[in-house]
């Protein structure tokens, strides 16, 4: 019972503080801050089709503006491909640091840890984990307000031709960022 009363007291205290901050008693020159104004959202969506092969990719991202030009983001990459003889999917997770120049160009570095699963002919499975450290940059185009389209290239400096699941260390990207 004491825990319920303490929780109710804390909740009522929080609600009363929230109501006070929204009150007319605030000075005229005090800026009202939106707790989400420094967050950014975006990502990429893709599809691939070929001879007996199709696939989809989803790459959502959430970021936080450390300054107007420097952003720390967290990326999720999911890819699924299915062919006549194989089924392939991977999940990549990791942080990214982006520096923006006058909202027309950017530099990016990101670390991704990939969890990879591949099946052959429905019988044999192959599981692997791989790290990637991407460095690159690109061009940005305003789409209106605080929304931008990003077009760029990165290179995985940890890429090893004979040991990587990926066919190349280079990675092009096209995506949207909201909140810059």
GROMACS .gro file of N, CA and C in nm:
model
  540
    1UNK      N    1   0.083  -0.119   0.000
    1UNK     CA    2   0.000   0.000   0.000
    1UNK      C    3   0.087   0.125   0.000
    2UNK      N    4   0.199   0.122   0.074
    2UNK     CA    5   0.289   0.237   0.080
    2UNK      C    6   0.349   0.264  -0.058
    3UNK      N    7   0.381   0.158  -0.130
    3UNK     CA    8   0.439   0.175  -0.264
    3UNK      C    9   0.338   0.240  -0.358
    4UNK      N   10   0.212   0.202  -0.349
    4UNK     CA   11   0.107   0.261  -0.434
    4UNK      C   12   0.090   0.408  -0.401
    5UNK      N   13   0.088   0.441  -0.271
    5UNK     CA   14   0.075   0.582  -0.230
    5UNK      C   15   0.196   0.664  -0.275
    6UNK      N   16   0.316   0.608  -0.264
    6UNK     CA   17   0.436   0.679  -0.310
    6UNK      C   18   0.432   0.701  -0.460
    7UNK      N   19   0.392   0.599  -0.535
    7UNK     CA   20   0.379   0.611  -0.681
    7UNK      C   21   0.275   0.716  -0.717
    8UNK      N   22   0.161   0.718  -0.649
    8UNK     CA   23   0.057   0.817  -0.676
    8UNK      C   24   0.107   0.957  -0.645
    9UNK      N   25   0.180   0.973  -0.533
    9UNK     CA   26   0.235   1.104  -0.497
    9UNK      C   27   0.334   1.153  -0.602
   10UNK      N   28   0.424   1.064  -0.647
   10UNK     CA   29   0.521   1.102  -0.750
   10UNK      C   30   0.451   1.139  -0.880
   11UNK      N   31   0.351   1.063  -0.918
   11UNK     CA   32   0.277   1.091  -1.040
   11UNK      C   33   0.205   1.225  -1.032
   12UNK      N   34   0.140   1.253  -0.920
   12UNK     CA   35   0.072   1.382  -0.902
   12UNK      C   36   0.171   1.498  -0.900
   13UNK      N   37   0.287   1.478  -0.839
   13UNK     CA   38   0.391   1.582  -0.839
   13UNK      C   39   0.438   1.612  -0.979
   14UNK      N   40   0.460   1.506  -1.058
   14UNK     CA   41   0.504   1.523  -1.195
   14UNK      C   42   0.399   1.597  -1.278
   15UNK      N   43   0.272   1.559  -1.263
   15UNK     CA   44   0.164   1.624  -1.337
   15UNK      C   45   0.153   1.771  -1.299
   16UNK      N   46   0.166   1.803  -1.170
   16UNK     CA   47   0.155   1.944  -1.128
   16UNK      C   48   0.272   2.025  -1.179
   17UNK      N   49   0.393   1.966  -1.185
   17UNK     CA   50   0.508   2.038  -1.241
   17UNK      C   51   0.489   2.060  -1.391
   18UNK      N   52   0.437   1.962  -1.459
   18UNK     CA   53   0.413   1.976  -1.603
   18UNK      C   54   0.310   2.084  -1.630
   19UNK      N   55   0.207   2.095  -1.547
   19UNK     CA   56   0.107   2.199  -1.566
   19UNK      C   57   0.165   2.336  -1.538
   20UNK      N   58   0.254   2.347  -1.439
   20UNK     CA   59   0.315   2.475  -1.408
   20UNK      C   60   0.400   2.524  -1.524
   21UNK      N   61   0.475   2.434  -1.587
   21UNK     CA   62   0.562   2.478  -1.696
   21UNK      C   63   0.481   2.524  -1.817
   22UNK      N   64   0.358   2.478  -1.830
   22UNK     CA   65   0.274   2.522  -1.941
   22UNK      C   66   0.192   2.644  -1.905
   23UNK      N   67   0.211   2.699  -1.788
   23UNK     CA   68   0.133   2.810  -1.736
   23UNK      C   69   0.175   2.942  -1.801
   24UNK      N   70   0.089   3.043  -1.793
   24UNK     CA   71   0.117   3.175  -1.846
   24UNK      C   72   0.221   3.247  -1.760
   25UNK      N   73   0.256   3.194  -1.644
   25UNK     CA   74   0.349   3.258  -1.553
   25UNK      C   75   0.494   3.258  -1.604
   26UNK      N   76   0.521   3.188  -1.714
   26UNK     CA   77   0.656   3.187  -1.769
   26UNK      C   78   0.689   3.326  -1.823
   27UNK      N   79   0.815   3.372  -1.806
   27UNK     CA   80   0.854   3.500  -1.863
   27UNK      C   81   0.836   3.500  -2.015
   28UNK      N   82   0.809   3.615  -2.073
   28UNK     CA   83   0.782   3.626  -2.216
   28UNK      C   84   0.900   3.581  -2.302
   29UNK      N   85   1.023   3.605  -2.254
   29UNK     CA   86   1.139   3.574  -2.338
   29UNK      C   87   1.191   3.431  -2.317
   30UNK      N   88   1.130   3.353  -2.228
   30UNK     CA   89   1.175   3.216  -2.206
   30UNK      C   90   1.122   3.126  -2.317
   31UNK      N   91   1.213   3.056  -2.383
   31UNK     CA   92   1.177   2.967  -2.493
   31UNK      C   93   1.119   2.838  -2.437
   32UNK      N   94   1.010   2.793  -2.494
   32UNK     CA   95   0.951   2.664  -2.455
   32UNK      C   96   1.018   2.557  -2.541
   33UNK      N   97   1.085   2.463  -2.477
   33UNK     CA   98   1.158   2.360  -2.549
   33UNK      C   99   1.074   2.236  -2.571
   34UNK      N  100   1.078   2.188  -2.692
   34UNK     CA  101   1.017   2.060  -2.726
   34UNK      C  102   1.122   1.954  -2.697
   35UNK      N  103   1.094   1.854  -2.615
   35UNK     CA  104   1.196   1.755  -2.581
   35UNK      C  105   1.244   1.674  -2.701
   36UNK      N  106   1.171   1.677  -2.812
   36UNK     CA  107   1.208   1.600  -2.931
   36UNK      C  108   1.271   1.685  -3.041
   37UNK      N  109   1.293   1.814  -3.016
   37UNK     CA  110   1.341   1.900  -3.123
   37UNK      C  111   1.483   1.868  -3.169
   38UNK      N  112   1.562   1.800  -3.088
   38UNK     CA  113   1.698   1.765  -3.129
   38UNK      C  114   1.707   1.626  -3.189
   39UNK      N  115   1.596   1.553  -3.196
   39UNK     CA  116   1.597   1.420  -3.254
   39UNK      C  117   1.575   1.427  -3.405
   40UNK      N  118   1.637   1.334  -3.475
   40UNK     CA  119   1.617   1.321  -3.620
   40UNK      C  120   1.572   1.179  -3.649
   41UNK      N  121   1.501   1.162  -3.759
   41UNK     CA  122   1.447   1.032  -3.798
   41UNK      C  123   1.469   1.015  -3.947
   42UNK      N  124   1.476   0.894  -3.992
   42UNK     CA  125   1.490   0.873  -4.136
   42UNK      C  126   1.523   0.729  -4.167
   43UNK      N  127   1.580   0.712  -4.287
   43UNK     CA  128   1.621   0.579  -4.327
   43UNK      C  129   1.611   0.557  -4.476
   44UNK      N  130   1.627   0.433  -4.514
   44UNK     CA  131   1.625   0.391  -4.654
   44UNK      C  132   1.533   0.271  -4.668
   45UNK      N  133   1.475   0.258  -4.784
   45UNK     CA  134   1.396   0.140  -4.822
   45UNK      C  135   1.442   0.099  -4.961
   46UNK      N  136   1.462  -0.029  -4.981
   46UNK     CA  137   1.508  -0.073  -5.112
   46UNK      C  138   1.447  -0.204  -5.154
   47UNK      N  139   1.459  -0.234  -5.283
   47UNK     CA  140   1.412  -0.359  -5.340
   47UNK      C  141   1.507  -0.400  -5.451
   48UNK      N  142   1.522  -0.529  -5.469
   48UNK     CA  143   1.607  -0.578  -5.578
   48UNK      C  144   1.537  -0.693  -5.648
   49UNK      N  145   1.553  -0.696  -5.779
   49UNK     CA  146   1.493  -0.799  -5.863
   49UNK      C  147   1.593  -0.840  -5.968
   50UNK      N  148   1.601  -0.967  -5.997
   50UNK     CA  149   1.693  -1.014  -6.099
   50UNK      C  150   1.652  -1.151  -6.146
   51UNK      N  151   1.744  -1.219  -6.213
   51UNK     CA  152   1.717  -1.354  -6.261
   51UNK      C  153   1.698  -1.447  -6.142
   52UNK      N  154   1.577  -1.493  -6.121
   52UNK     CA  155   1.543  -1.584  -6.012
   52UNK      C  156   1.585  -1.531  -5.875
   53UNK      N  157   1.586  -1.398  -5.857
   53UNK     CA  158   1.626  -1.338  -5.731
   53UNK      C  159   1.541  -1.215  -5.704
   54UNK      N  160   1.498  -1.201  -5.579
   54UNK     CA  161   1.429  -1.080  -5.537
   54UNK      C  162   1.468  -1.051  -5.393
   55UNK      N  163   1.455  -0.926  -5.353
   55UNK     CA  164   1.492  -0.892  -5.216
   55UNK      C  165   1.436  -0.757  -5.172
   56UNK      N  166   1.437  -0.736  -5.041
   56UNK     CA  167   1.396  -0.609  -4.983
   56UNK      C  168   1.499  -0.567  -4.879
   57UNK      N  169   1.506  -0.437  -4.855
   57UNK     CA  170   1.593  -0.388  -4.748
   57UNK      C  171   1.524  -0.272  -4.678
   58UNK      N  172   1.539  -0.269  -4.547
   58UNK     CA  173   1.484  -0.163  -4.462
   58UNK      C  174   1.597  -0.114  -4.372
   59UNK      N  175   1.614   0.018  -4.365
   59UNK     CA  176   1.721   0.075  -4.283
   59UNK      C  177   1.671   0.198  -4.208
   60UNK      N  178   1.596   0.180  -4.101
   60UNK     CA  179   1.553   0.296  -4.024
   60UNK      C  180   1.669   0.351  -3.940
   61UNK      N  181   1.658   0.479  -3.904
   61UNK     CA  182   1.760   0.543  -3.821
   61UNK      C  183   1.695   0.644  -3.729
   62UNK      N  184   1.755   0.663  -3.612
   62UNK     CA  185   1.714   0.769  -3.521
   62UNK      C  186   1.842   0.838  -3.476
   63UNK      N  187   1.840   0.971  -3.475
   63UNK     CA  188   1.958   1.045  -3.438
   63UNK      C  189   1.929   1.153  -3.337
   64UNK      N  190   2.036   1.210  -3.285
   64UNK     CA  191   2.025   1.320  -3.191
   64UNK      C  192   2.129   1.424  -3.229
   65UNK      N  193   2.084   1.550  -3.247
   65UNK     CA  194   2.175   1.658  -3.285
   65UNK      C  195   2.253   1.702  -3.161
   66UNK      N  196   2.384   1.673  -3.161
   66UNK     CA  197   2.470   1.719  -3.052
   66UNK      C  198   2.495   1.869  -3.065
   67UNK      N  199   2.510   1.916  -3.189
   67UNK     CA  200   2.514   2.058  -3.224
   67UNK      C  201   2.431   2.072  -3.351
   68UNK      N  202   2.421   2.191  -3.406
   68UNK     CA  203   2.346   2.208  -3.530
   68UNK      C  204   2.409   2.131  -3.647
   69UNK      N  205   2.540   2.107  -3.640
   69UNK     CA  206   2.610   2.041  -3.751
   69UNK      C  207   2.659   1.899  -3.721
   70UNK      N  208   2.648   1.855  -3.597
   70UNK     CA  209   2.699   1.724  -3.558
   70UNK      C  210   2.586   1.639  -3.501
   71UNK      N  211   2.572   1.518  -3.556
   71UNK     CA  212   2.462   1.430  -3.518
   71UNK      C  213   2.516   1.291  -3.483
   72UNK      N  214   2.465   1.236  -3.375
   72UNK     CA  215   2.492   1.098  -3.336
   72UNK      C  216   2.364   1.019  -3.365
   73UNK      N  217   2.377   0.910  -3.440
   73UNK     CA  218   2.258   0.834  -3.479
   73UNK      C  219   2.278   0.686  -3.449
   74UNK      N  220   2.167   0.613  -3.445
   74UNK     CA  221   2.170   0.468  -3.432
   74UNK      C  222   2.099   0.410  -3.554
   75UNK      N  223   2.165   0.316  -3.620
   75UNK     CA  224   2.114   0.259  -3.745
   75UNK      C  225   2.078   0.112  -3.727
   76UNK      N  226   1.974   0.071  -3.797
   76UNK     CA  227   1.936  -0.069  -3.807
   76UNK      C  228   1.927  -0.100  -3.956
   77UNK      N  229   1.992  -0.206  -3.999
   77UNK     CA  230   1.986  -0.249  -4.140
   77UNK      C  231   1.932  -0.390  -4.145
   78UNK      N  232   1.828  -0.411  -4.223
   78UNK     CA  233   1.777  -0.546  -4.243
   78UNK      C  234   1.764  -0.571  -4.393
   79UNK      N  235   1.817  -0.684  -4.436
   79UNK     CA  236   1.813  -0.722  -4.577
   79UNK      C  237   1.762  -0.865  -4.588
   80UNK      N  238   1.676  -0.888  -4.686
   80UNK     CA  239   1.627  -1.023  -4.714
   80UNK      C  240   1.632  -1.044  -4.864
   81UNK      N  241   1.692  -1.155  -4.906
   81UNK     CA  242   1.695  -1.191  -5.047
   81UNK      C  243   1.663  -1.338  -5.062
   82UNK      N  244   1.589  -1.368  -5.166
   82UNK     CA  245   1.554  -1.506  -5.193
   82UNK      C  246   1.578  -1.534  -5.341
   83UNK      N  247   1.648  -1.641  -5.364
   83UNK     CA  248   1.675  -1.685  -5.500
   83UNK      C  249   1.627  -1.827  -5.519
   84UNK      N  250   1.655  -1.881  -5.635
   84UNK     CA  251   1.610  -2.017  -5.667
   84UNK      C  252   1.673  -2.120  -5.573
   85UNK      N  253   1.799  -2.098  -5.535
   85UNK     CA  254   1.871  -2.197  -5.454
   85UNK      C  255   1.910  -2.148  -5.315
   86UNK      N  256   1.896  -2.019  -5.288
   86UNK     CA  257   1.940  -1.966  -5.158
   86UNK      C  258   1.838  -1.869  -5.100
   87UNK      N  259   1.847  -1.857  -4.970
   87UNK     CA  260   1.770  -1.756  -4.897
   87UNK      C  261   1.870  -1.689  -4.804
   88UNK      N  262   1.871  -1.558  -4.805
   88UNK     CA  263   1.975  -1.483  -4.736
   88UNK      C  264   1.911  -1.367  -4.660
   89UNK      N  265   1.948  -1.350  -4.533
   89UNK     CA  266   1.905  -1.231  -4.460
   89UNK      C  267   2.013  -1.191  -4.361
   90UNK      N  268   2.019  -1.061  -4.337
   90UNK     CA  269   2.112  -1.014  -4.235
   90UNK      C  270   2.052  -0.895  -4.162
   91UNK      N  271   2.100  -0.879  -4.039
   91UNK     CA  272   2.060  -0.768  -3.954
   91UNK      C  273   2.187  -0.699  -3.910
   92UNK      N  274   2.193  -0.567  -3.930
   92UNK     CA  275   2.308  -0.487  -3.888
   92UNK      C  276   2.263  -0.381  -3.789
   93UNK      N  277   2.341  -0.362  -3.683
   93UNK     CA  278   2.310  -0.264  -3.579
   93UNK      C  279   2.434  -0.184  -3.547
   94UNK      N  280   2.417  -0.054  -3.519
   94UNK     CA  281   2.532   0.023  -3.476
   94UNK      C  282   2.513   0.173  -3.481
   95UNK      N  283   2.609   0.246  -3.423
   95UNK     CA  284   2.603   0.392  -3.418
   95UNK      C  285   2.664   0.456  -3.542
   96UNK      N  286   2.630   0.583  -3.560
   96UNK     CA  287   2.682   0.661  -3.672
   96UNK      C  288   2.706   0.805  -3.624
   97UNK      N  289   2.812   0.867  -3.674
   97UNK     CA  290   2.840   1.006  -3.644
   97UNK      C  291   2.843   1.081  -3.776
   98UNK      N  292   2.761   1.187  -3.786
   98UNK     CA  293   2.747   1.263  -3.910
   98UNK      C  294   2.780   1.410  -3.886
   99UNK      N  295   2.857   1.468  -3.977
   99UNK     CA  296   2.888   1.610  -3.971
   99UNK      C  297   2.834   1.675  -4.098
  100UNK      N  298   2.753   1.780  -4.081
  100UNK     CA  299   2.685   1.845  -4.194
  100UNK      C  300   2.750   1.980  -4.226
  101UNK      N  301   2.771   2.005  -4.355
  101UNK     CA  302   2.826   2.131  -4.403
  101UNK      C  303   2.715   2.211  -4.469
  102UNK      N  304   2.675   2.320  -4.409
  102UNK     CA  305   2.576   2.414  -4.466
  102UNK      C  306   2.453   2.343  -4.524
  103UNK      N  307   2.419   2.230  -4.470
  103UNK     CA  308   2.302   2.152  -4.512
  103UNK      C  309   2.304   2.119  -4.662
  104UNK      N  310   2.425   2.107  -4.718
  104UNK     CA  311   2.434   2.064  -4.858
  104UNK      C  312   2.530   1.947  -4.877
  105UNK      N  313   2.609   1.915  -4.775
  105UNK     CA  314   2.702   1.802  -4.782
  105UNK      C  315   2.720   1.746  -4.641
  106UNK      N  316   2.770   1.624  -4.634
  106UNK     CA  317   2.792   1.562  -4.504
  106UNK      C  318   2.909   1.464  -4.509
  107UNK      N  319   2.971   1.444  -4.394
  107UNK     CA  320   3.070   1.339  -4.373
  107UNK      C  321   3.009   1.241  -4.274
  108UNK      N  322   3.039   1.114  -4.292
  108UNK     CA  323   2.977   1.012  -4.207
  108UNK      C  324   3.077   0.904  -4.172
  109UNK      N  325   3.069   0.858  -4.049
  109UNK     CA  326   3.138   0.736  -4.009
  109UNK      C  327   3.038   0.654  -3.928
  110UNK      N  328   3.035   0.525  -3.954
  110UNK     CA  329   2.942   0.441  -3.880
  110UNK      C  330   3.000   0.301  -3.861
  111UNK      N  331   2.968   0.244  -3.748
  111UNK     CA  332   3.007   0.107  -3.717
  111UNK      C  333   2.881   0.021  -3.724
  112UNK      N  334   2.892  -0.094  -3.787
  112UNK     CA  335   2.780  -0.187  -3.795
  112UNK      C  336   2.829  -0.327  -3.758
  113UNK      N  337   2.750  -0.394  -3.676
  113UNK     CA  338   2.776  -0.535  -3.648
  113UNK      C  339   2.663  -0.614  -3.714
  114UNK      N  340   2.701  -0.704  -3.805
  114UNK     CA  341   2.603  -0.778  -3.884
  114UNK      C  342   2.587  -0.921  -3.833
  115UNK      N  343   2.461  -0.964  -3.829
  115UNK     CA  344   2.425  -1.103  -3.801
  115UNK      C  345   2.370  -1.159  -3.932
  116UNK      N  346   2.436  -1.259  -3.986
  116UNK     CA  347   2.406  -1.306  -4.121
  116UNK      C  348   2.360  -1.451  -4.117
  117UNK      N  349   2.254  -1.481  -4.192
  117UNK     CA  350   2.202  -1.616  -4.201
  117UNK      C  351   2.175  -1.646  -4.348
  118UNK      N  352   2.226  -1.756  -4.395
  118UNK     CA  353   2.204  -1.795  -4.534
  118UNK      C  354   2.170  -1.943  -4.539
  119UNK      N  355   2.068  -1.977  -4.618
  119UNK     CA  356   2.027  -2.117  -4.636
  119UNK      C  357   2.046  -2.155  -4.782
  120UNK      N  358   2.098  -2.276  -4.803
  120UNK     CA  359   2.119  -2.328  -4.938
  120UNK      C  360   2.022  -2.443  -4.962
  121UNK      N  361   1.947  -2.437  -5.069
  121UNK     CA  362   1.854  -2.543  -5.108
  121UNK      C  363   1.762  -2.587  -4.995
  122UNK      N  364   1.738  -2.500  -4.898
  122UNK     CA  365   1.650  -2.533  -4.788
  122UNK      C  366   1.707  -2.631  -4.687
  123UNK      N  367   1.829  -2.681  -4.709
  123UNK     CA  368   1.887  -2.783  -4.621
  123UNK      C  369   1.998  -2.727  -4.532
  124UNK      N  370   2.101  -2.678  -4.592
  124UNK     CA  371   2.219  -2.633  -4.518
  124UNK      C  372   2.205  -2.486  -4.480
  125UNK      N  373   2.248  -2.455  -4.358
  125UNK     CA  374   2.245  -2.316  -4.310
  125UNK      C  375   2.386  -2.267  -4.282
  126UNK      N  376   2.405  -2.141  -4.302
  126UNK     CA  377   2.533  -2.076  -4.280
  126UNK      C  378   2.508  -1.955  -4.193
  127UNK      N  379   2.575  -1.946  -4.078
  127UNK     CA  380   2.560  -1.833  -3.986
  127UNK      C  381   2.696  -1.766  -3.968
  128UNK      N  382   2.694  -1.634  -3.971
  128UNK     CA  383   2.818  -1.561  -3.957
  128UNK      C  384   2.788  -1.425  -3.895
  129UNK      N  385   2.886  -1.369  -3.827
  129UNK     CA  386   2.879  -1.232  -3.779
  129UNK      C  387   2.997  -1.157  -3.839
  130UNK      N  388   2.973  -1.032  -3.874
  130UNK     CA  389   3.079  -0.953  -3.936
  130UNK      C  390   3.069  -0.808  -3.891
  131UNK      N  391   3.184  -0.745  -3.870
  131UNK     CA  392   3.190  -0.604  -3.834
  131UNK      C  393   3.224  -0.519  -3.955
  132UNK      N  394   3.171  -0.398  -3.956
  132UNK     CA  395   3.203  -0.303  -4.063
  132UNK      C  396   3.220  -0.164  -4.003
  133UNK      N  397   3.320  -0.092  -4.050
  133UNK     CA  398   3.343   0.047  -4.010
  133UNK      C  399   3.343   0.130  -4.138
  134UNK      N  400   3.233   0.201  -4.160
  134UNK     CA  401   3.214   0.278  -4.283
  134UNK      C  402   3.259   0.422  -4.264
  135UNK      N  403   3.328   0.475  -4.365
  135UNK     CA  404   3.371   0.615  -4.367
  135UNK      C  405   3.332   0.670  -4.504
  136UNK      N  406   3.271   0.788  -4.507
  136UNK     CA  407   3.232   0.844  -4.636
  136UNK      C  408   3.161   0.976  -4.622
  137UNK      N  409   3.083   1.007  -4.722
  137UNK     CA  410   3.010   1.133  -4.722
  137UNK      C  411   2.921   1.141  -4.843
  138UNK      N  412   2.864   1.261  -4.862
  138UNK     CA  413   2.776   1.276  -4.975
  138UNK      C  414   2.711   1.413  -4.982
  139UNK      N  415   2.609   1.420  -5.064
  139UNK     CA  416   2.536   1.542  -5.096
  139UNK      C  417   2.399   1.537  -5.030
  140UNK      N  418   2.349   1.654  -4.991
  140UNK     CA  419   2.215   1.663  -4.932
  140UNK      C  420   2.132   1.763  -5.011
  141UNK      N  421   2.005   1.732  -5.028
  141UNK     CA  422   1.912   1.821  -5.096
  141UNK      C  423   1.792   1.845  -5.006
  142UNK      N  424   1.760   1.971  -4.984
  142UNK     CA  425   1.644   2.004  -4.901
  142UNK      C  426   1.516   1.965  -4.973
  143UNK      N  427   1.425   1.902  -4.898
  143UNK     CA  428   1.294   1.867  -4.952
  143UNK      C  429   1.186   1.957  -4.892
  144UNK      N  430   1.228   2.054  -4.812
  144UNK     CA  431   1.135   2.146  -4.748
  144UNK      C  432   1.140   2.131  -4.597
  145UNK      N  433   1.133   2.241  -4.528
  145UNK     CA  434   1.137   2.239  -4.382
  145UNK      C  435   1.268   2.182  -4.333
  146UNK      N  436   1.260   2.087  -4.243
  146UNK     CA  437   1.381   2.024  -4.189
  146UNK      C  438   1.401   1.883  -4.244
  147UNK      N  439   1.351   1.857  -4.365
  147UNK     CA  440   1.361   1.727  -4.429
  147UNK      C  441   1.460   1.733  -4.545
  148UNK      N  442   1.552   1.636  -4.548
  148UNK     CA  443   1.656   1.633  -4.651
  148UNK      C  444   1.669   1.494  -4.711
  149UNK      N  445   1.705   1.492  -4.840
  149UNK     CA  446   1.741   1.368  -4.905
  149UNK      C  447   1.893   1.362  -4.904
  150UNK      N  448   1.948   1.246  -4.869
  150UNK     CA  449   2.092   1.227  -4.866
  150UNK      C  450   2.132   1.126  -4.971
  151UNK      N  451   2.235   1.160  -5.049
  151UNK     CA  452   2.290   1.070  -5.150
  151UNK      C  453   2.440   1.063  -5.125
  152UNK      N  454   2.492   0.943  -5.103
  152UNK     CA  455   2.634   0.935  -5.071
  152UNK      C  456   2.694   0.798  -5.091
  153UNK      N  457   2.823   0.790  -5.057
  153UNK     CA  458   2.899   0.666  -5.064
  153UNK      C  459   2.980   0.651  -4.936
  154UNK      N  460   2.996   0.529  -4.892
  154UNK     CA  461   3.085   0.500  -4.781
  154UNK      C  462   3.172   0.381  -4.819
  155UNK      N  463   3.283   0.367  -4.748
  155UNK     CA  464   3.372   0.253  -4.769
  155UNK      C  465   3.396   0.184  -4.636
  156UNK      N  466   3.386   0.054  -4.633
  156UNK     CA  467   3.410  -0.025  -4.514
  156UNK      C  468   3.561  -0.049  -4.501
  157UNK      N  469   3.625   0.018  -4.407
  157UNK     CA  470   3.770   0.006  -4.392
  157UNK      C  471   3.811  -0.129  -4.332
  158UNK      N  472   3.715  -0.205  -4.279
  158UNK     CA  473   3.743  -0.339  -4.227
  158UNK      C  474   3.720  -0.448  -4.332
  159UNK      N  475   3.682  -0.410  -4.452
  159UNK     CA  476   3.649  -0.506  -4.558
  159UNK      C  477   3.773  -0.589  -4.598
  160UNK      N  478   3.755  -0.723  -4.605
  160UNK     CA  479   3.858  -0.814  -4.652
  160UNK      C  480   3.796  -0.897  -4.764
  161UNK      N  481   3.849  -0.883  -4.882
  161UNK     CA  482   3.789  -0.941  -5.003
  161UNK      C  483   3.757  -1.090  -4.990
  162UNK      N  484   3.845  -1.168  -4.939
  162UNK     CA  485   3.825  -1.313  -4.935
  162UNK      C  486   3.751  -1.362  -4.811
  163UNK      N  487   3.728  -1.274  -4.713
  163UNK     CA  488   3.665  -1.317  -4.589
  163UNK      C  489   3.527  -1.256  -4.565
  164UNK      N  490   3.491  -1.156  -4.640
  164UNK     CA  491   3.366  -1.085  -4.618
  164UNK      C  492   3.250  -1.149  -4.692
  165UNK      N  493   3.133  -1.138  -4.636
  165UNK     CA  494   3.011  -1.184  -4.703
  165UNK      C  495   2.972  -1.087  -4.814
  166UNK      N  496   3.019  -0.962  -4.802
  166UNK     CA  497   2.985  -0.858  -4.900
  166UNK      C  498   3.078  -0.865  -5.020
  167UNK      N  499   3.026  -0.827  -5.136
  167UNK     CA  500   3.104  -0.835  -5.259
  167UNK      C  501   3.201  -0.719  -5.276
  168UNK      N  502   3.182  -0.611  -5.200
  168UNK     CA  503   3.268  -0.493  -5.212
  168UNK      C  504   3.268  -0.417  -5.080
  169UNK      N  505   3.370  -0.335  -5.062
  169UNK     CA  506   3.376  -0.250  -4.945
  169UNK      C  507   3.299  -0.120  -4.963
  170UNK      N  508   3.267  -0.085  -5.088
  170UNK     CA  509   3.193   0.038  -5.117
  170UNK      C  510   3.043   0.017  -5.098
  171UNK      N  511   2.978   0.120  -5.047
  171UNK     CA  512   2.835   0.111  -5.024
  171UNK      C  513   2.767   0.243  -5.059
  172UNK      N  514   2.688   0.246  -5.166
  172UNK     CA  515   2.612   0.367  -5.198
  172UNK      C  516   2.487   0.376  -5.111
  173UNK      N  517   2.436   0.497  -5.092
  173UNK     CA  518   2.313   0.509  -5.015
  173UNK      C  519   2.232   0.630  -5.061
  174UNK      N  520   2.102   0.613  -5.057
  174UNK     CA  521   2.006   0.721  -5.082
  174UNK      C  522   1.903   0.709  -4.973
  175UNK      N  523   1.878   0.820  -4.902
  175UNK     CA  524   1.782   0.813  -4.793
  175UNK      C  525   1.727   0.948  -4.756
  176UNK      N  526   1.639   0.949  -4.658
  176UNK     CA  527   1.570   1.069  -4.610
  176UNK      C  528   1.606   1.088  -4.463
  177UNK      N  529   1.626   1.214  -4.423
  177UNK     CA  530   1.645   1.249  -4.283
  177UNK      C  531   1.547   1.361  -4.250
  178UNK      N  532   1.472   1.343  -4.143
  178UNK     CA  533   1.375   1.443  -4.098
  178UNK      C  534   1.420   1.497  -3.963
  179UNK      N  535   1.425   1.627  -3.951
  179UNK     CA  536   1.459   1.690  -3.824
  179UNK      C  537   1.590   1.765  -3.823
  180UNK      N  538   1.659   1.772  -3.937
  180UNK     CA  539   1.783   1.847  -3.940
  180UNK      C  540   1.752   1.993  -3.946
   0.00000   0.00000   0.00000
